[in-house]
Amino acid sequence: MDLAAFHQQFREEAAENVRVLQDGLLALETEAGAGQRRATVDRIFRAMHTIKGSARVLGFEPISRLAHALENLLGELRQERRVFDRPLADALLRGGDAILALSDAAVAGRAPPLDVEALIASLPASAEAATPPAALASPAAPPEPPRVAPPSSPRAAGQTVRVRVDRLDRMLNLAGELVVSQQTLANHADELRTLQAAVEQQLHALRQLEAELARLRFSPMQRQALDLRLAAAHEAGARASLLVQQQTERFSRHTGQHELLVRDLEQEVMAARLLPIATVFGGLPRAVRDLAQATGKQVRLSLHGETVELDRKVLEAIADPLLHLVRNAVDHGIEMPEERQAAGKAPQGHLTVRAEAASSEVRVVVTDDGRGIDPQHLREQAARRGIISAESAAHLPDHEALDLIFAPGFSTASVITDISGRGVGMDVVRQNLAELGGRVEVESQPGLGTSVTLILPLTLVTTRILLVRVGRDSFALPVSACRGVIWIDRQQVQSLEGQPIVEHEGRTVAVRNLAELLGTEAPATNSGAGRTPAVLTGGPQRLVALLVDELLDEREVVVKPLGALLAPQRRFGGAVQLGDGCLVLLLNPAHLIPSVRNTPLETPATAPRVRRLLVADDSFATRELIRSVLQSAGYEVVVAVDGADALEALRSEPIDLVISDVEMPRLNGFELVTRIRAEREFHHLPVVLVTSLASEEHRRRGLEAGAQAYIVKSQFDQQSLLEVIRRLLGDER
Amino acid sequence: MSDCATPVLIPEEGQHGDPSASLIVRTGIEWYALPGACVREVIRWRAPTPVPGTPAVIPGIINQRGSIVPVVDLRIALGFPASAPERSTRFVLLHHETVALALLVDAVIDLVLLDEDTFEPPPAGRVRLLAAVSRYEQRPLGVIDPGALIAAVQEGL
């Protein structure tokens, strides 16, 4: 028997039951009513018992032993031979976590990731051991609980089955195909109506012919023969007309009915993918509790709108950002109890997470009543970190200053704490949301609290797109990534830092040609005078106008993934099938527009055309050294941490010259040069290898691979590097 | 050496191939074998939608019953220049692990059972796509390793 399917099921069931345990324990910490508490203890006892039983059946011995030990503790709690206190709750929570880790490992066929015996030994000692044995008349084993299947069974309404997500996806895909073929059927109906008109025309022509013949002279014999023929023609024509009419009606009726069915089917399949947001909220109480405990803060968490439904993929994608926001709120937002009291607030902070459905969007709002964010502090931070100049920071209005927390590399905590300051910044939150077609907004009142709103599409099944034409090809842009459409007059285009820009509503907007970004054709097509449509995209700090040849349409479509083979490229998020069956690629604007890190548009222009150099080195120190040398020489610098990263950077933005280390992970310098030379568009791109490998052999290999220059680190001096770069860039010209 | 191949039926559109059989395809003047286990179906050529920014080995994507499938040109993967489609040009839909692709070949020749005992290691040189070399109708026959093919294509992305 193949147990794999059962293993998977066991893991899911264990996760569900551990969730019951966690929720129950957290409830016990607040619940007061004795009856309610007893019901909760019963529930978590049963959950643990189920885990134990299933683990035993499947031969997951360590899990069943641990579950047994936890069940004993819960049994004692249930018989009121043990008091529920924090150490017990902590021990049980730890046990639950261990069960999850163990079941993950067991299902994956790995060795247990932790020492089960040690964990069991660390659990609070059994009450029996403490009680004199004489006091126990009954055997030590806890009584068998009423045999109840996993906690879902009390829900009587609507039976459920587990369906694999890929199966749902395929169903949805097929439903989408039906919609397209429905379009084809509608086209057929139109053609039938054209046919009907043609038949009518033919009958009309026949009648004209008849009238014409009536005016001519014929012998009675001829007349009779003609009448006979005409009558036959009339009859055949009338029959054809009737048949065509009947068929057209029948077909149209059928198509109409079919259309309703297809639409219903599509909606049902879409609905099947929706899950209540409670699945994501589930982890929050525990996170808040642990974090409050670790930081010594007092926090009350309220969850609202747990029944709001969202697409499974959206839920998956917001789980981490939401957790991050909640951690942020507890860690940075809510003050210590003394501080709160000093500010005249209740010592216990209040954190609210609320989900609301609004037409095609769902808003998830995380609100705290903590210290809020001080825009002035943000301005100073941003200026200090070089994200924007001190001068432009001073001019930022408050709401735009708040937006700075989403800037890459920005962290407001003056001390990076181990809790929320671990790499996932607000920039990642914003990026995750943008990839989903959502947004994130922040509002704050210093001293009163902060509120962060995640705005999410209800479903990822259909996406609203803008269809544009570039040369002979059509492309789709997600409407969620578009901030509007403007018409750009060639005369208005100015230049800043060598980049074309326009002024739009008092903002500086970079202008990029979509054809050029895509490399589809020479940008000469719309370089003449006159007005060109452009799609505004990018963040509020960095607006970009994408020039296109024509705006075709805006519509709701099903976006299909491009598949595993094309997953490494990020420029296209999928493909869209139009009604006529042809495919159109969906652009991913965030990955289309080269990131100009550290050089926001506010920077005043100095040089007319700044050369952009790419520095690839896996050593942070070397990378930064070279970067500072080059930057002070007036070059713009993009950095990459290895060869593969460098290739990605090369593909995403125009680079004038590459300076690379040789020894790097993933793709070394020699390989990088070979790859650069292999691509036609980079054929003439100069590459300088800077390395500690001083041997003649390496120098030869580097030059053979196609590097223009080879500089050894031990002989590294700024002037010679800059000279080499100047020479190579000069040669390029 | 005589032929080590037994003919079996070529899968029609929508049918799965025999997992133990190999699909013999032609590219230029060279013949290759594709492992039947990963061949899903053979379909007629139709113009793929190009994906800007991808290497020439991926001439575009096609829609096969609602799924987007990238096309991989076997000619270019093997280092030949691209050529215009002909009447015999076919897409062979391959599934390997999580990757699905439509392999563009100049013709599909036959579906046969190859005797694996006759497989020889591929000769030195440019053989990164081959798992082995066999013979078919007095010709050398390269047995394509789908994993290596996919890795080679993805490397260029």
CSV table of C-alpha atoms in Angstrom, one decimal, chain B:
chain,number,residue,atom,x,y,z
B,1,MET,CA,25.3,-3.5,-36.3
B,2,SER,CA,21.7,-4.2,-37.3
B,3,ASP,CA,18.8,-2.1,-36.2
B,4,CYS,CA,18.0,-2.4,-32.5
B,5,ALA,CA,14.5,-0.8,-32.9
B,6,THR,CA,11.0,-2.2,-32.9
B,7,PRO,CA,8.3,0.0,-34.4
B,8,VAL,CA,5.3,0.9,-32.3
B,9,LEU,CA,2.4,3.3,-32.8
B,10,ILE,CA,3.0,7.0,-32.9
B,11,PRO,CA,0.8,8.7,-30.3
B,12,GLU,CA,-2.1,10.7,-31.9
B,13,GLU,CA,-2.9,14.1,-30.6
B,14,GLY,CA,-4.1,13.8,-27.0
B,15,GLN,CA,-2.7,10.3,-26.4
B,16,HIS,CA,0.1,9.5,-24.1
B,17,GLY,CA,3.2,7.8,-25.4
B,18,ASP,CA,4.4,4.3,-24.4
B,19,PRO,CA,6.8,5.0,-21.5
B,20,SER,CA,9.2,2.3,-22.7
B,21,ALA,CA,9.3,3.5,-26.3
B,22,SER,CA,11.3,6.3,-27.8
B,23,LEU,CA,10.1,8.9,-30.3
B,24,ILE,CA,12.5,9.2,-33.2
B,25,VAL,CA,12.6,12.8,-34.6
B,26,ARG,CA,14.6,14.5,-37.3
B,27,THR,CA,16.4,17.8,-37.0
B,28,GLY,CA,18.2,18.8,-40.2
B,29,ILE,CA,19.8,15.6,-41.3
B,30,GLU,CA,20.3,14.3,-37.8
B,31,TRP,CA,18.1,11.8,-36.0
B,32,TYR,CA,17.4,11.9,-32.3
B,33,ALA,CA,15.4,9.8,-29.8
B,34,LEU,CA,13.1,11.3,-27.2
B,35,PRO,CA,12.3,9.1,-24.2
B,36,GLY,CA,8.6,8.1,-24.5
B,37,ALA,CA,8.0,8.5,-20.8
B,38,CYS,CA,8.2,12.3,-21.1
B,39,VAL,CA,6.5,12.6,-24.5
B,40,ARG,CA,2.8,13.7,-24.1
B,41,GLU,CA,1.7,14.2,-27.7
B,42,VAL,CA,2.8,15.3,-31.1
B,43,ILE,CA,1.1,18.4,-32.6
B,44,ARG,CA,1.3,20.3,-35.8
B,45,TRP,CA,3.3,23.4,-36.0
B,46,ARG,CA,1.6,26.7,-35.5
B,47,ALA,CA,3.1,30.1,-35.2
B,48,PRO,CA,4.3,30.7,-31.6
B,49,THR,CA,3.9,34.1,-29.9
B,50,PRO,CA,7.4,35.4,-29.4
B,51,VAL,CA,8.6,36.4,-25.9
B,52,PRO,CA,11.0,39.4,-26.2
B,53,GLY,CA,14.2,39.0,-24.2
B,54,THR,CA,14.4,35.2,-24.4
B,55,PRO,CA,17.2,33.5,-26.3
B,56,ALA,CA,16.6,32.3,-29.9
B,57,VAL,CA,16.3,28.7,-28.6
B,58,ILE,CA,12.8,29.7,-27.3
B,59,PRO,CA,11.0,31.1,-30.4
B,60,GLY,CA,7.9,31.8,-28.3
B,61,ILE,CA,4.9,30.3,-26.5
B,62,ILE,CA,1.8,28.4,-27.7
B,63,ASN,CA,-1.5,27.7,-26.1
B,64,GLN,CA,-2.2,24.0,-25.8
B,65,ARG,CA,-5.7,23.4,-24.6
B,66,GLY,CA,-5.6,26.3,-22.2
B,67,SER,CA,-2.1,25.9,-20.9
B,68,ILE,CA,0.8,28.1,-22.0
B,69,VAL,CA,3.7,26.0,-23.2
B,70,PRO,CA,7.1,27.5,-24.2
B,71,VAL,CA,8.5,26.2,-27.5
B,72,VAL,CA,12.1,25.0,-27.6
B,73,ASP,CA,13.7,24.8,-31.0
B,74,LEU,CA,15.7,21.6,-31.0
B,75,ARG,CA,17.7,22.8,-34.0
B,76,ILE,CA,19.0,25.8,-32.1
B,77,ALA,CA,19.5,23.9,-28.9
B,78,LEU,CA,21.8,21.6,-30.9
B,79,GLY,CA,23.7,24.6,-32.4
B,80,PHE,CA,22.1,24.6,-35.9
B,81,PRO,CA,20.6,27.8,-37.4
B,82,ALA,CA,16.9,28.2,-37.3
B,83,SER,CA,14.9,27.3,-40.4
B,84,ALA,CA,11.4,28.1,-41.7
B,85,PRO,CA,8.7,25.6,-40.7
B,86,GLU,CA,7.8,23.0,-43.3
B,87,ARG,CA,4.9,20.6,-43.8
B,88,SER,CA,6.6,18.0,-41.6
B,89,THR,CA,7.5,20.4,-38.8
B,90,ARG,CA,6.0,19.3,-35.5
B,91,PHE,CA,5.9,20.2,-31.8
B,92,VAL,CA,6.6,17.3,-29.5
B,93,LEU,CA,5.0,18.1,-26.1
B,94,LEU,CA,7.4,17.0,-23.4
B,95,HIS,CA,6.8,16.9,-19.6
B,96,HIS,CA,9.8,16.5,-17.4
B,97,GLU,CA,9.4,16.9,-13.7
B,98,THR,CA,7.7,20.3,-13.3
B,99,VAL,CA,8.6,21.6,-16.8
B,100,ALA,CA,6.4,21.3,-19.8
B,101,LEU,CA,7.7,22.4,-23.2
B,102,ALA,CA,6.9,22.0,-26.9
B,103,LEU,CA,10.0,20.8,-28.7
B,104,LEU,CA,10.2,22.0,-32.3
B,105,VAL,CA,11.5,19.3,-34.6
B,106,ASP,CA,11.7,19.1,-38.4
B,107,ALA,CA,9.8,15.8,-38.5
B,108,VAL,CA,8.6,13.0,-36.3
B,109,ILE,CA,9.8,9.7,-37.8
B,110,ASP,CA,8.7,6.8,-35.7
B,111,LEU,CA,7.9,5.5,-32.3
B,112,VAL,CA,10.1,2.5,-31.5
B,113,LEU,CA,11.3,0.3,-28.7
B,114,LEU,CA,15.1,0.9,-28.4
B,115,ASP,CA,17.2,-1.8,-26.9
B,116,GLU,CA,19.0,-0.1,-24.1
B,117,ASP,CA,21.8,-2.7,-24.1
B,118,THR,CA,23.0,-1.2,-27.4
B,119,PHE,CA,23.3,2.3,-25.9
B,120,GLU,CA,26.8,3.7,-25.9
B,121,PRO,CA,28.1,6.7,-24.1
B,122,PRO,CA,27.9,9.9,-26.2
B,123,PRO,CA,31.2,10.8,-27.9
B,124,ALA,CA,33.3,13.6,-26.5
B,125,GLY,CA,32.6,17.1,-27.8
B,126,ARG,CA,29.4,19.0,-27.9
B,127,VAL,CA,27.1,16.3,-26.3
B,128,ARG,CA,25.7,18.1,-23.4
B,129,LEU,CA,22.1,17.2,-24.4
B,130,LEU,CA,22.6,13.5,-25.0
B,131,ALA,CA,22.2,10.7,-22.5
B,132,ALA,CA,23.5,8.0,-24.9
B,133,VAL,CA,24.1,7.2,-28.6
B,134,SER,CA,22.3,4.3,-30.3
B,135,ARG,CA,21.6,3.3,-33.9
B,136,TYR,CA,18.5,3.4,-36.0
B,137,GLU,CA,18.2,2.4,-39.7
B,138,GLN,CA,22.0,2.4,-40.1
B,139,ARG,CA,22.2,6.0,-38.7
B,140,PRO,CA,23.7,7.3,-35.5
B,141,LEU,CA,20.9,8.2,-33.1
B,142,GLY,CA,21.4,10.6,-30.2
B,143,VAL,CA,19.2,9.8,-27.2
B,144,ILE,CA,18.2,13.2,-25.8
B,145,ASP,CA,18.4,13.7,-22.0
B,146,PRO,CA,15.3,15.9,-21.3
B,147,GLY,CA,16.8,17.1,-18.0
B,148,ALA,CA,20.0,18.3,-19.7
B,149,LEU,CA,18.0,19.9,-22.5
B,150,ILE,CA,15.9,21.9,-20.0
B,151,ALA,CA,19.0,22.8,-17.9
B,152,ALA,CA,20.7,24.1,-21.1
B,153,VAL,CA,17.7,26.2,-22.1
B,154,GLN,CA,17.3,27.6,-18.7
B,155,GLU,CA,20.9,28.5,-18.4
B,156,GLY,CA,20.5,30.9,-21.3
B,157,LEU,CA,17.5,32.7,-19.7
